[in-house]
Amino acid sequence: MLAVQAPVPVPNAINDVPENAPEHCPGTESELAGKSDACDGCANQEICASNTPKGPDPALPFIRERMSTVKRKILVLSGKGGVGKSTFTAQLGWAFASDEETQTGIMDVDICGPSIPTILGIASEQVHASSSGWSPVYVQDNLGVMSVGFMLPSAKDAVMWRGPKKNGIIAQFLKDVDWGVLDYLVIDTPPGTSDEHLSIVQFLKESGIDGAVVVTTPQEVALQDVRREIDFCRKVGIRVLGVVENMAGFVCPGCKTESQIFKPTTGGARRLAQDMGVEMLGSVPLDPRIGKSADYGVSFLDEYPDSPATTAYLDIIDRIKEILGDT
Amino acid sequence: MASTLDTPVARRLRLVKHIIIVCSGKGGVGKSSVSAQLALSLHASTPHARVGILDVDLTGPSIPRMLGVNGHGVHQSSDGWVPVYADGRDARLACMSVGFLLKKKDDSVVWRGPKKNAMIRQFLSDVRWGELDYLVIDTPPGTSDEHLSLLEHMAPVHERLSAVIVTTPQAVALMDAIKCLSFTRTVNLPVLGVVENMSGYVCPCCGEISNVFSTGGGQEMARQESIPFLGSLPVDTELVTLLDAAEPEEAPDAVESGEAGQRSFELLQRYQKTPSAALFKNIVDAVVRTLPRVEERLS
Ligand SMILES: Nc1ncnc2c1ncn2[C@@H]1O[C@H](COP(=O)(O)OP(=O)(O)OP(=O)(O)O)[C@@H](O)[C@H]1O
Ligand SMILES: Nc1ncnc2c1ncn2[C@@H]1O[C@H](COP(=O)(O)OP(=O)(O)OP(=O)(O)O)[C@@H](O)[C@H]1O
Ligand code: SF4
Ligand SMILES: [Mg+2]
Ligand SMILES: [Mg+2]
């Protein structure tokens, strides 16, 4: 039943010319989208015109100003969902902030599924506005957080926003939040390579992103998305600091035997790092207490300082500092 | 709803009896693996069931790999795109995914909303789905462009839509699952029920059950929100391996259609040997039982 004909070259939507577009459509991703002569009368004109940044975004100078006092900006990324991006972001924030002198910020750009407030135990907090902007929610004196989660009337509410609205709030997070002087700003992202990712990269282009930490789990279903994420980083020119493998092995509390839940059927993160020429930062085991700590909003690093997972996290974080030249 | 609307999507889906959207809010809870298992189990539920699976996770498509058709391409016929059949010649398990359209499979797909919208419309209106008993739709995490576009384009067939919500037992996952439920309520999408995935893990060495990702949260959520609980699935390492490695070793070009068919048939057989398959059968029974009731409520 497989068709015998030659494969279609590449379907329409992949080139960014919608099927209903007129003949000379410049492409929905082009600078001229919605604005060229061909666009007159096209059904998509309004969307196209509203979705492409028209020249430099007016928010950019304000973002640049606000970000000028932020020393390091680190993205936590993964193409795959549920691999532990938010958990890692939180540990990174806590670890940086464990030094009283280090001013740390965490920005959650997962607009539809913000987990950061819960993981940091500040889910019931609200954002307050002051004359110098929205003030972040502080977990401790030197750890400020911003997330859409602080802005919802109820935690049950779904955030049903299309791209442009998500981009709008991300711009606000960067220009309207009173971050103050920060040594580190760690940015948690949603899975995939979509509006949030493009926006954060575009908005921070001038200020500069110091690098991305890519999180994965060991199985191929996750790795295949992570390869795409690294490809994305390369396309947009973000330095990949390295790959973190999470949920790598599980030690049974009963018999102490280690087993692999997400078996690295294709060599795991180590092999991926090798193949893609990026650094393998380390491997964090699966430990149910990590999930519990996240659910209760307490720091796993503080609660279980002697666990192998804590050692793994701290080694990875040290290495990240070293790569950034901050040790 | 606007069931009388005659759109290309409505025409294309005219012979599709039930459309089941699998969603979660949270990433990585098992939407794709539940979608794949749902498709396989529905396919196996009767000797003639015709099933389609549409992957609208445009930036992270997992379905091609999970159903052993990674690297296959989509073909054009005079009557639209021909889906890839995971069961080969039998042609009772039709798949469509962005994964089939990429030149290089590791290429990132970096699209903003309008482009996603156009792609989803094409998936619904240009694919030769034919006659289907069930169309399972795997969605990306969140409640954003893909979901809104999907619902928008399927408005003319709204009375045939329903949703399955997948979650894992942890609080952070449940929070997003509840957001997802709010979404279904806002868009008036009936919910067949909740599946609690990765609930408990049996140590292969000593048999002790560890709640690696906690347990019971999905069931509790179903109770509190008064929606059906479809069942829980424990952590199944055989399933991970199956869904991971279900890829032909050879370059897809070298695989003849007959061989691909046998291979995937083998996939179903292998799936049926996993511990998950037996448990999933109950979930599918519950889904099939609930479908008519849920759809009736709407019309
Ligand atoms: N090493 C680990 N061991 C056990 N559980 C973990 C581990 N790392 C993360 N978790 C748990 O796994 C779940 C997913 O983690 P998390 O929410 O950080 O992933 P994510 O990549 O941010 O997900 P999303 O794609 O939805 O944003 C959470 O419940 C978290 O507590
Ligand atoms: N019951 C289970 N036991 C063990 N592993 C599972 C189980 N269900 C799913 N998995 C594995 O967990 C990983 C995540 O599952 P899956 O890809 O289906 O999640 P998803 O919700 O579709 O993720 P995404 O949000 O990235 O689309 C996969 O590798 C899958 O094989
Ligand atoms: S508005 Fe212009 S860019 Fe957009 S689809 Fe139409 S012709 Fe193409
Ligand atoms: Mg997250
Ligand atoms: Mg998926």
mmCIF file with all atom_site columns, C-alpha atoms in Angstrom, chain A residues 1-8 10-16 18-20 28-29 44 47 51 53 79-83 86 112-115 118-119 152 154-164 166-167 191-196 198-199 202 218-222 224-225 227-229 231-232 235 247 250 252-255 257 259-266 286-288 291-292 294-295, chain B residues 25-28 32 59-62 65-66 70 72 74-78 81-85 88-89 91 98 101-103 105-119 121-122 125-126 128 141-146 148-149 152 169-172 175-176 178-180 182-183 186-187 198 201 203-206 208 210-214 225 235 237 240-241 243-245 257 260:
data_model
loop_
_atom_site.group_PDB
_atom_site.id
_atom_site.type_symbol
_atom_site.label_atom_id
_atom_site.label_alt_id
_atom_site.label_comp_id
_atom_site.label_asym_id
_atom_site.label_entity_id
_atom_site.label_seq_id
_atom_site.pdbx_PDB_ins_code
_atom_site.Cartn_x
_atom_site.Cartn_y
_atom_site.Cartn_z
_atom_site.occupancy
_atom_site.B_iso_or_equiv
_atom_site.pdbx_formal_charge
_atom_site.auth_seq_id
_atom_site.auth_comp_id
_atom_site.auth_asym_id
_atom_site.auth_atom_id
_atom_site.pdbx_PDB_model_num
ATOM 1   C CA . MET A 1 1   ? 0.000   0.000  0.000  1.00 0.00 ? 1   MET A CA 1
ATOM 2   C CA . LEU A 1 2   ? 3.010   2.284  0.208  1.00 0.00 ? 2   LEU A CA 1
ATOM 3   C CA . ALA A 1 3   ? 2.781   4.534  -2.787 1.00 0.00 ? 3   ALA A CA 1
ATOM 4   C CA . VAL A 1 4   ? 5.122   3.840  -5.628 1.00 0.00 ? 4   VAL A CA 1
ATOM 5   C CA . GLN A 1 5   ? 5.483   7.380  -6.829 1.00 0.00 ? 5   GLN A CA 1
ATOM 6   C CA . ALA A 1 6   ? 8.429   9.566  -6.086 1.00 0.00 ? 6   ALA A CA 1
ATOM 7   C CA . PRO A 1 7   ? 8.232   11.314 -2.741 1.00 0.00 ? 7   PRO A CA 1
ATOM 8   C CA . VAL A 1 8   ? 6.826   14.794 -2.885 1.00 0.00 ? 8   VAL A CA 1
ATOM 9   C CA . VAL A 1 10  ? 8.877   19.061 0.273  1.00 0.00 ? 10  VAL A CA 1
ATOM 10  C CA . PRO A 1 11  ? 5.312   19.961 1.097  1.00 0.00 ? 11  PRO A CA 1
ATOM 11  C CA . ASN A 1 12  ? 4.133   23.494 1.004  1.00 0.00 ? 12  ASN A CA 1
ATOM 12  C CA . ALA A 1 13  ? 4.088   24.503 4.584  1.00 0.00 ? 13  ALA A CA 1
ATOM 13  C CA . ILE A 1 14  ? 7.709   23.530 5.007  1.00 0.00 ? 14  ILE A CA 1
ATOM 14  C CA . ASN A 1 15  ? 8.629   26.261 2.584  1.00 0.00 ? 15  ASN A CA 1
ATOM 15  C CA . ASP A 1 16  ? 6.863   29.018 4.331  1.00 0.00 ? 16  ASP A CA 1
ATOM 16  C CA . PRO A 1 18  ? 0.871   28.681 2.644  1.00 0.00 ? 18  PRO A CA 1
ATOM 17  C CA . GLU A 1 19  ? -1.296  26.912 0.130  1.00 0.00 ? 19  GLU A CA 1
ATOM 18  C CA . ASN A 1 20  ? -3.786  29.724 -0.042 1.00 0.00 ? 20  ASN A CA 1
ATOM 19  C CA . THR A 1 28  ? 5.545   33.893 5.942  1.00 0.00 ? 28  THR A CA 1
ATOM 20  C CA . GLU A 1 29  ? 8.929   34.036 7.643  1.00 0.00 ? 29  GLU A CA 1
ATOM 21  C CA . ASN A 1 44  ? -3.231  35.686 5.689  1.00 0.00 ? 44  ASN A CA 1
ATOM 22  C CA . ILE A 1 47  ? -1.447  37.329 10.640 1.00 0.00 ? 47  ILE A CA 1
ATOM 23  C CA . ASN A 1 51  ? 3.870   38.074 13.356 1.00 0.00 ? 51  ASN A CA 1
ATOM 24  C CA . PRO A 1 53  ? 9.053   41.750 13.802 1.00 0.00 ? 53  PRO A CA 1
ATOM 25  C CA . GLY A 1 79  ? 13.785  19.559 22.703 1.00 0.00 ? 79  GLY A CA 1
ATOM 26  C CA . LYS A 1 80  ? 12.127  16.899 24.801 1.00 0.00 ? 80  LYS A CA 1
ATOM 27  C CA . GLY A 1 81  ? 9.499   17.425 27.460 1.00 0.00 ? 81  GLY A CA 1
ATOM 28  C CA . GLY A 1 82  ? 9.758   16.275 31.044 1.00 0.00 ? 82  GLY A CA 1
ATOM 29  C CA . VAL A 1 83  ? 13.480  15.566 31.042 1.00 0.00 ? 83  VAL A CA 1
ATOM 30  C CA . SER A 1 86  ? 12.875  23.038 35.359 1.00 0.00 ? 86  SER A CA 1
ATOM 31  C CA . CYS A 1 112 ? 1.755   27.374 29.321 1.00 0.00 ? 112 CYS A CA 1
ATOM 32  C CA . GLY A 1 113 ? 3.295   25.069 31.925 1.00 0.00 ? 113 GLY A CA 1
ATOM 33  C CA . PRO A 1 114 ? 5.227   27.099 34.492 1.00 0.00 ? 114 PRO A CA 1
ATOM 34  C CA . SER A 1 115 ? 6.727   24.699 37.063 1.00 0.00 ? 115 SER A CA 1
ATOM 35  C CA . THR A 1 118 ? 6.117   25.088 42.576 1.00 0.00 ? 118 THR A CA 1
ATOM 36  C CA . ILE A 1 119 ? 9.636   23.682 42.494 1.00 0.00 ? 119 ILE A CA 1
ATOM 37  C CA . LEU A 1 152 ? -2.620  33.696 37.098 1.00 0.00 ? 152 LEU A CA 1
ATOM 38  C CA . SER A 1 154 ? -5.907  30.504 39.768 1.00 0.00 ? 154 SER A CA 1
ATOM 39  C CA . ALA A 1 155 ? -3.352  27.726 39.356 1.00 0.00 ? 155 ALA A CA 1
ATOM 40  C CA . LYS A 1 156 ? -6.017  25.779 37.507 1.00 0.00 ? 156 LYS A CA 1
ATOM 41  C CA . ASP A 1 157 ? -6.273  28.304 34.719 1.00 0.00 ? 157 ASP A CA 1
ATOM 42  C CA . ALA A 1 158 ? -4.944  27.248 31.367 1.00 0.00 ? 158 ALA A CA 1
ATOM 43  C CA . VAL A 1 159 ? -2.847  29.783 29.558 1.00 0.00 ? 159 VAL A CA 1
ATOM 44  C CA . MET A 1 160 ? -4.229  29.476 26.051 1.00 0.00 ? 160 MET A CA 1
ATOM 45  C CA . TRP A 1 161 ? -2.007  31.902 24.286 1.00 0.00 ? 161 TRP A CA 1
ATOM 46  C CA . ARG A 1 162 ? -0.762  31.914 20.775 1.00 0.00 ? 162 ARG A CA 1
ATOM 47  C CA . GLY A 1 163 ? 2.779   32.945 19.919 1.00 0.00 ? 163 GLY A CA 1
ATOM 48  C CA . PRO A 1 164 ? 2.540   36.738 19.767 1.00 0.00 ? 164 PRO A CA 1
ATOM 49  C CA . LYS A 1 166 ? 3.716   34.706 24.647 1.00 0.00 ? 166 LYS A CA 1
ATOM 50  C CA . ASN A 1 167 ? 6.373   36.820 23.000 1.00 0.00 ? 167 ASN A CA 1
ATOM 51  C CA . PRO A 1 191 ? 10.275  21.920 25.472 1.00 0.00 ? 191 PRO A CA 1
ATOM 52  C CA . GLY A 1 192 ? 10.719  22.289 21.740 1.00 0.00 ? 192 GLY A CA 1
ATOM 53  C CA . THR A 1 193 ? 11.954  24.995 19.425 1.00 0.00 ? 193 THR A CA 1
ATOM 54  C CA . SER A 1 194 ? 9.181   27.452 19.087 1.00 0.00 ? 194 SER A CA 1
ATOM 55  C CA . ASP A 1 195 ? 8.034   30.999 19.735 1.00 0.00 ? 195 ASP A CA 1
ATOM 56  C CA . GLU A 1 196 ? 9.438   31.205 23.256 1.00 0.00 ? 196 GLU A CA 1
ATOM 57  C CA . LEU A 1 198 ? 12.981  32.321 19.086 1.00 0.00 ? 198 LEU A CA 1
ATOM 58  C CA . SER A 1 199 ? 11.840  35.273 21.128 1.00 0.00 ? 199 SER A CA 1
ATOM 59  C CA . GLN A 1 202 ? 16.020  37.560 19.482 1.00 0.00 ? 202 GLN A CA 1
ATOM 60  C CA . PRO A 1 218 ? 19.184  8.606  28.183 1.00 0.00 ? 218 PRO A CA 1
ATOM 61  C CA . GLN A 1 219 ? 16.676  7.033  25.780 1.00 0.00 ? 219 GLN A CA 1
ATOM 62  C CA . GLU A 1 220 ? 16.625  7.650  22.038 1.00 0.00 ? 220 GLU A CA 1
ATOM 63  C CA . VAL A 1 221 ? 13.124  9.157  21.970 1.00 0.00 ? 221 VAL A CA 1
ATOM 64  C CA . ALA A 1 222 ? 14.555  12.019 24.031 1.00 0.00 ? 222 ALA A CA 1
ATOM 65  C CA . GLN A 1 224 ? 16.387  12.634 18.859 1.00 0.00 ? 224 GLN A CA 1
ATOM 66  C CA . ASP A 1 225 ? 14.671  15.809 20.064 1.00 0.00 ? 225 ASP A CA 1
ATOM 67  C CA . ARG A 1 227 ? 19.802  16.682 18.521 1.00 0.00 ? 227 ARG A CA 1
ATOM 68  C CA . ARG A 1 228 ? 17.244  19.003 16.999 1.00 0.00 ? 228 ARG A CA 1
ATOM 69  C CA . GLU A 1 229 ? 17.660  21.403 19.895 1.00 0.00 ? 229 GLU A CA 1
ATOM 70  C CA . ASP A 1 231 ? 20.852  22.088 15.723 1.00 0.00 ? 231 ASP A CA 1
ATOM 71  C CA . PHE A 1 232 ? 18.620  24.990 16.728 1.00 0.00 ? 232 PHE A CA 1
ATOM 72  C CA . LYS A 1 235 ? 21.359  27.897 13.694 1.00 0.00 ? 235 LYS A CA 1
ATOM 73  C CA . MET A 1 247 ? 17.348  10.183 35.254 1.00 0.00 ? 247 MET A CA 1
ATOM 74  C CA . PHE A 1 250 ? 17.876  4.061  39.464 1.00 0.00 ? 250 PHE A CA 1
ATOM 75  C CA . CYS A 1 252 ? 16.434  0.289  44.239 1.00 0.00 ? 252 CYS A CA 1
ATOM 76  C CA . PRO A 1 253 ? 16.020  1.319  47.861 1.00 0.00 ? 253 PRO A CA 1
ATOM 77  C CA . GLY A 1 254 ? 15.242  -2.321 48.650 1.00 0.00 ? 254 GLY A CA 1
ATOM 78  C CA . CYS A 1 255 ? 18.164  -4.272 47.208 1.00 0.00 ? 255 CYS A CA 1
ATOM 79  C CA . THR A 1 257 ? 20.833  -2.766 42.725 1.00 0.00 ? 257 THR A CA 1
ATOM 80  C CA . SER A 1 259 ? 18.670  -0.559 37.020 1.00 0.00 ? 259 SER A CA 1
ATOM 81  C CA . GLN A 1 260 ? 18.088  1.572  33.950 1.00 0.00 ? 260 GLN A CA 1
ATOM 82  C CA . ILE A 1 261 ? 14.567  2.871  33.555 1.00 0.00 ? 261 ILE A CA 1
ATOM 83  C CA . PHE A 1 262 ? 15.226  4.955  30.471 1.00 0.00 ? 262 PHE A CA 1
ATOM 84  C CA . LYS A 1 263 ? 17.779  2.657  28.935 1.00 0.00 ? 263 LYS A CA 1
ATOM 85  C CA . PRO A 1 264 ? 20.372  4.376  26.716 1.00 0.00 ? 264 PRO A CA 1
ATOM 86  C CA . THR A 1 265 ? 19.533  2.191  23.717 1.00 0.00 ? 265 THR A CA 1
ATOM 87  C CA . THR A 1 266 ? 21.673  4.320  21.413 1.00 0.00 ? 266 THR A CA 1
ATOM 88  C CA . LEU A 1 286 ? 16.924  9.023  38.951 1.00 0.00 ? 286 LEU A CA 1
ATOM 89  C CA . ASP A 1 287 ? 16.095  9.604  42.592 1.00 0.00 ? 287 ASP A CA 1
ATOM 90  C CA . PRO A 1 288 ? 12.458  9.736  43.722 1.00 0.00 ? 288 PRO A CA 1
ATOM 91  C CA . GLY A 1 291 ? 10.636  14.564 42.427 1.00 0.00 ? 291 GLY A CA 1
ATOM 92  C CA . LYS A 1 292 ? 9.348   14.807 45.998 1.00 0.00 ? 292 LYS A CA 1
ATOM 93  C CA . ALA A 1 294 ? 10.220  19.503 43.675 1.00 0.00 ? 294 ALA A CA 1
ATOM 94  C CA . ASP A 1 295 ? 6.612   18.772 44.608 1.00 0.00 ? 295 ASP A CA 1
ATOM 95  C CA . GLY B 2 25  ? -0.081  20.106 29.580 1.00 0.00 ? 25  GLY B CA 1
ATOM 96  C CA . LYS B 2 26  ? 3.157   18.727 31.024 1.00 0.00 ? 26  LYS B CA 1
ATOM 97  C CA . GLY B 2 27  ? 6.006   17.541 28.843 1.00 0.00 ? 27  GLY B CA 1
ATOM 98  C CA . GLY B 2 28  ? 7.333   13.998 28.824 1.00 0.00 ? 28  GLY B CA 1
ATOM 99  C CA . SER B 2 32  ? 3.219   10.082 22.508 1.00 0.00 ? 32  SER B CA 1
ATOM 100 C CA . THR B 2 59  ? 8.927   20.603 16.799 1.00 0.00 ? 59  THR B CA 1
ATOM 101 C CA . GLY B 2 60  ? 9.389   17.259 18.564 1.00 0.00 ? 60  GLY B CA 1
ATOM 102 C CA . PRO B 2 61  ? 7.702   14.491 16.600 1.00 0.00 ? 61  PRO B CA 1
ATOM 103 C CA . SER B 2 62  ? 8.044   11.095 18.314 1.00 0.00 ? 62  SER B CA 1
ATOM 104 C CA . ARG B 2 65  ? 10.144  6.343  15.791 1.00 0.00 ? 65  ARG B CA 1
ATOM 105 C CA . MET B 2 66  ? 7.669   4.870  18.213 1.00 0.00 ? 66  MET B CA 1
ATOM 106 C CA . ASN B 2 70  ? 11.197  6.637  11.218 1.00 0.00 ? 70  ASN B CA 1
ATOM 107 C CA . HIS B 2 72  ? 9.838   7.031  5.816  1.00 0.00 ? 72  HIS B CA 1
ATOM 108 C CA . VAL B 2 74  ? 5.175   10.914 2.543  1.00 0.00 ? 74  VAL B CA 1
ATOM 109 C CA . HIS B 2 75  ? 3.990   10.318 -0.987 1.00 0.00 ? 75  HIS B CA 1
ATOM 110 C CA . GLN B 2 76  ? 1.773   12.469 -3.077 1.00 0.00 ? 76  GLN B CA 1
ATOM 111 C CA . SER B 2 77  ? -1.149  10.977 -4.936 1.00 0.00 ? 77  SER B CA 1
ATOM 112 C CA . SER B 2 78  ? -3.757  12.633 -7.103 1.00 0.00 ? 78  SER B CA 1
ATOM 113 C CA . TRP B 2 81  ? -0.757  12.949 0.655  1.00 0.00 ? 81  TRP B CA 1
ATOM 114 C CA . VAL B 2 82  ? -0.626  9.242  1.314  1.00 0.00 ? 82  VAL B CA 1
ATOM 115 C CA . PRO B 2 83  ? -0.006  8.537  4.988  1.00 0.00 ? 83  PRO B CA 1
ATOM 116 C CA . VAL B 2 84  ? 2.717   6.104  6.041  1.00 0.00 ? 84  VAL B CA 1
ATOM 117 C CA . TYR B 2 85  ? 1.241   2.761  7.014  1.00 0.00 ? 85  TYR B CA 1
ATOM 118 C CA . GLY B 2 88  ? 2.581   -2.062 5.712  1.00 0.00 ? 88  GLY B CA 1
ATOM 119 C CA . ARG B 2 89  ? 0.316   -3.814 3.244  1.00 0.00 ? 89  ARG B CA 1
ATOM 120 C CA . ALA B 2 91  ? -2.892  -0.424 5.618  1.00 0.00 ? 91  ALA B CA 1
ATOM 121 C CA . VAL B 2 98  ? 6.225   16.291 10.405 1.00 0.00 ? 98  VAL B CA 1
ATOM 122 C CA . LEU B 2 101 ? 8.573   15.642 5.819  1.00 0.00 ? 101 LEU B CA 1
ATOM 123 C CA . LEU B 2 102 ? 12.031  16.602 7.009  1.00 0.00 ? 102 LEU B CA 1
ATOM 124 C CA . LYS B 2 103 ? 14.984  16.312 4.691  1.00 0.00 ? 103 LYS B CA 1
ATOM 125 C CA . LYS B 2 105 ? 15.810  13.932 10.575 1.00 0.00 ? 105 LYS B CA 1
ATOM 126 C CA . ASP B 2 106 ? 17.945  15.859 13.031 1.00 0.00 ? 106 ASP B CA 1
ATOM 127 C CA . ASP B 2 107 ? 16.985  19.213 11.547 1.00 0.00 ? 107 ASP B CA 1
ATOM 128 C CA . SER B 2 108 ? 15.267  21.462 14.002 1.00 0.00 ? 108 SER B CA 1
ATOM 129 C CA . VAL B 2 109 ? 11.840  22.668 13.049 1.00 0.00 ? 109 VAL B CA 1
ATOM 130 C CA . VAL B 2 110 ? 11.725  26.248 14.217 1.00 0.00 ? 110 VAL B CA 1
ATOM 131 C CA . TRP B 2 111 ? 8.298   27.567 13.441 1.00 0.00 ? 111 TRP B CA 1
ATOM 132 C CA . ARG B 2 112 ? 6.152   30.257 14.861 1.00 0.00 ? 112 ARG B CA 1
ATOM 133 C CA . GLY B 2 113 ? 2.395   29.979 15.160 1.00 0.00 ? 113 GLY B CA 1
ATOM 134 C CA . PRO B 2 114 ? 1.149   30.861 11.668 1.00 0.00 ? 114 PRO B CA 1
ATOM 135 C CA . LYS B 2 115 ? 3.335   28.267 10.063 1.00 0.00 ? 115 LYS B CA 1
ATOM 136 C CA . LYS B 2 116 ? 2.268   25.634 12.563 1.00 0.00 ? 116 LYS B CA 1
ATOM 137 C CA . ASN B 2 117 ? -1.294  26.545 11.862 1.00 0.00 ? 117 ASN B CA 1
ATOM 138 C CA . ALA B 2 118 ? -0.794  26.075 8.117  1.00 0.00 ? 118 ALA B CA 1
ATOM 139 C CA . MET B 2 119 ? 0.871   22.702 8.628  1.00 0.00 ? 119 MET B CA 1
ATOM 140 C CA . ARG B 2 121 ? -4.513  22.514 8.412  1.00 0.00 ? 121 ARG B CA 1
ATOM 141 C CA . GLN B 2 122 ? -2.709  20.613 5.701  1.00 0.00 ? 122 GLN B CA 1
ATOM 142 C CA . SER B 2 125 ? -7.283  18.617 4.841  1.00 0.00 ? 125 SER B CA 1
ATOM 143 C CA . ASP B 2 126 ? -4.644  17.221 2.500  1.00 0.00 ? 126 ASP B CA 1
ATOM 144 C CA . ARG B 2 128 ? -5.794  10.907 2.323  1.00 0.00 ? 128 ARG B CA 1
ATOM 145 C CA . PRO B 2 141 ? 2.912   19.807 25.689 1.00 0.00 ? 141 PRO B CA 1
ATOM 146 C CA . GLY B 2 142 ? 1.144   23.020 26.615 1.00 0.00 ? 142 GLY B CA 1
ATOM 147 C CA . THR B 2 143 ? -2.043  24.662 25.436 1.00 0.00 ? 143 THR B CA 1
ATOM 148 C CA . SER B 2 144 ? -0.933  26.880 22.650 1.00 0.00 ? 144 SER B CA 1
ATOM 149 C CA . ASP B 2 145 ? -0.862  27.331 18.915 1.00 0.00 ? 145 ASP B CA 1
ATOM 150 C CA . GLU B 2 146 ? -1.050  23.670 17.975 1.00 0.00 ? 146 GLU B CA 1
ATOM 151 C CA . LEU B 2 148 ? -5.893  26.090 19.270 1.00 0.00 ? 148 LEU B CA 1
ATOM 152 C CA . SER B 2 149 ? -5.303  25.488 15.572 1.00 0.00 ? 149 SER B CA 1
ATOM 153 C CA . GLU B 2 152 ? -10.249 25.591 15.137 1.00 0.00 ? 152 GLU B CA 1
ATOM 154 C CA . PRO B 2 169 ? 1.622   11.216 39.508 1.00 0.00 ? 169 PRO B CA 1
ATOM 155 C CA . GLN B 2 170 ? 3.818   14.117 40.664 1.00 0.00 ? 170 GLN B CA 1
ATOM 156 C CA . ALA B 2 171 ? 2.330   17.423 41.755 1.00 0.00 ? 171 ALA B CA 1
ATOM 157 C CA . VAL B 2 172 ? 4.174   19.388 39.078 1.00 0.00 ? 172 VAL B CA 1
ATOM 158 C CA . MET B 2 175 ? -0.812  20.988 38.014 1.00 0.00 ? 175 MET B CA 1
ATOM 159 C CA . ASP B 2 176 ? -0.340  21.110 34.259 1.00 0.00 ? 176 ASP B CA 1
ATOM 160 C CA . ILE B 2 178 ? -5.459  20.396 35.500 1.00 0.00 ? 178 ILE B CA 1
ATOM 161 C CA . LYS B 2 179 ? -4.594  23.341 33.290 1.00 0.00 ? 179 LYS B CA 1
ATOM 162 C CA . CYS B 2 180 ? -5.089  21.034 30.338 1.00 0.00 ? 180 CYS B CA 1
ATOM 163 C CA . SER B 2 182 ? -9.427  23.691 32.043 1.00 0.00 ? 182 SER B CA 1
ATOM 164 C CA . PHE B 2 183 ? -8.455  24.043 28.414 1.00 0.00 ? 183 PHE B CA 1
ATOM 165 C CA . THR B 2 186 ? -12.991 26.197 27.729 1.00 0.00 ? 186 THR B CA 1
ATOM 166 C CA . VAL B 2 187 ? -13.066 24.805 24.214 1.00 0.00 ? 187 VAL B CA 1
ATOM 167 C CA . MET B 2 198 ? 4.734   5.894  35.073 1.00 0.00 ? 198 MET B CA 1
ATOM 168 C CA . TYR B 2 201 ? 8.302   0.756  39.228 1.00 0.00 ? 201 TYR B CA 1
ATOM 169 C CA . CYS B 2 203 ? 12.698  -3.470 40.670 1.00 0.00 ? 203 CYS B CA 1
ATOM 170 C CA . PRO B 2 204 ? 13.818  -6.104 38.175 1.00 0.00 ? 204 PRO B CA 1
ATOM 171 C CA . CYS B 2 205 ? 16.170  -7.481 40.786 1.00 0.00 ? 205 CYS B CA 1
ATOM 172 C CA . CYS B 2 206 ? 14.169  -7.832 43.990 1.00 0.00 ? 206 CYS B CA 1
ATOM 173 C CA . GLU B 2 208 ? 10.194  -4.200 45.290 1.00 0.00 ? 208 GLU B CA 1
ATOM 174 C CA . SER B 2 210 ? 9.247   1.976  44.127 1.00 0.00 ? 210 SER B CA 1
ATOM 175 C CA . ASN B 2 211 ? 7.132   4.978  43.428 1.00 0.00 ? 211 ASN B CA 1
ATOM 176 C CA . VAL B 2 212 ? 9.842   6.607  41.362 1.00 0.00 ? 212 VAL B CA 1
ATOM 177 C CA . PHE B 2 213 ? 7.515   9.375  40.277 1.00 0.00 ? 213 PHE B CA 1
ATOM 178 C CA . SER B 2 214 ? 5.090   9.029  43.182 1.00 0.00 ? 214 SER B CA 1
ATOM 179 C CA . GLU B 2 225 ? -12.504 16.837 38.980 1.00 0.00 ? 225 GLU B CA 1
ATOM 180 C CA . VAL B 2 235 ? 7.034   2.255  34.589 1.00 0.00 ? 235 VAL B CA 1
ATOM 181 C CA . THR B 2 237 ? 11.370  -0.546 30.812 1.00 0.00 ? 237 THR B CA 1
ATOM 182 C CA . VAL B 2 240 ? 10.928  2.264  26.598 1.00 0.00 ? 240 VAL B CA 1
ATOM 183 C CA . THR B 2 241 ? 13.193  -0.048 24.639 1.00 0.00 ? 241 THR B CA 1
ATOM 184 C CA . LEU B 2 243 ? 9.418   2.549  21.489 1.00 0.00 ? 243 LEU B CA 1
ATOM 185 C CA . ASP B 2 244 ? 13.063  3.591  21.233 1.00 0.00 ? 244 ASP B CA 1
ATOM 186 C CA . ALA B 2 245 ? 14.449  0.924  19.000 1.00 0.00 ? 245 ALA B CA 1
ATOM 187 C CA . SER B 2 257 ? 7.050   -2.049 1.423  1.00 0.00 ? 257 SER B CA 1
ATOM 188 C CA . ALA B 2 260 ? 8.318   -2.794 6.297  1.00 0.00 ? 260 ALA B CA 1
#
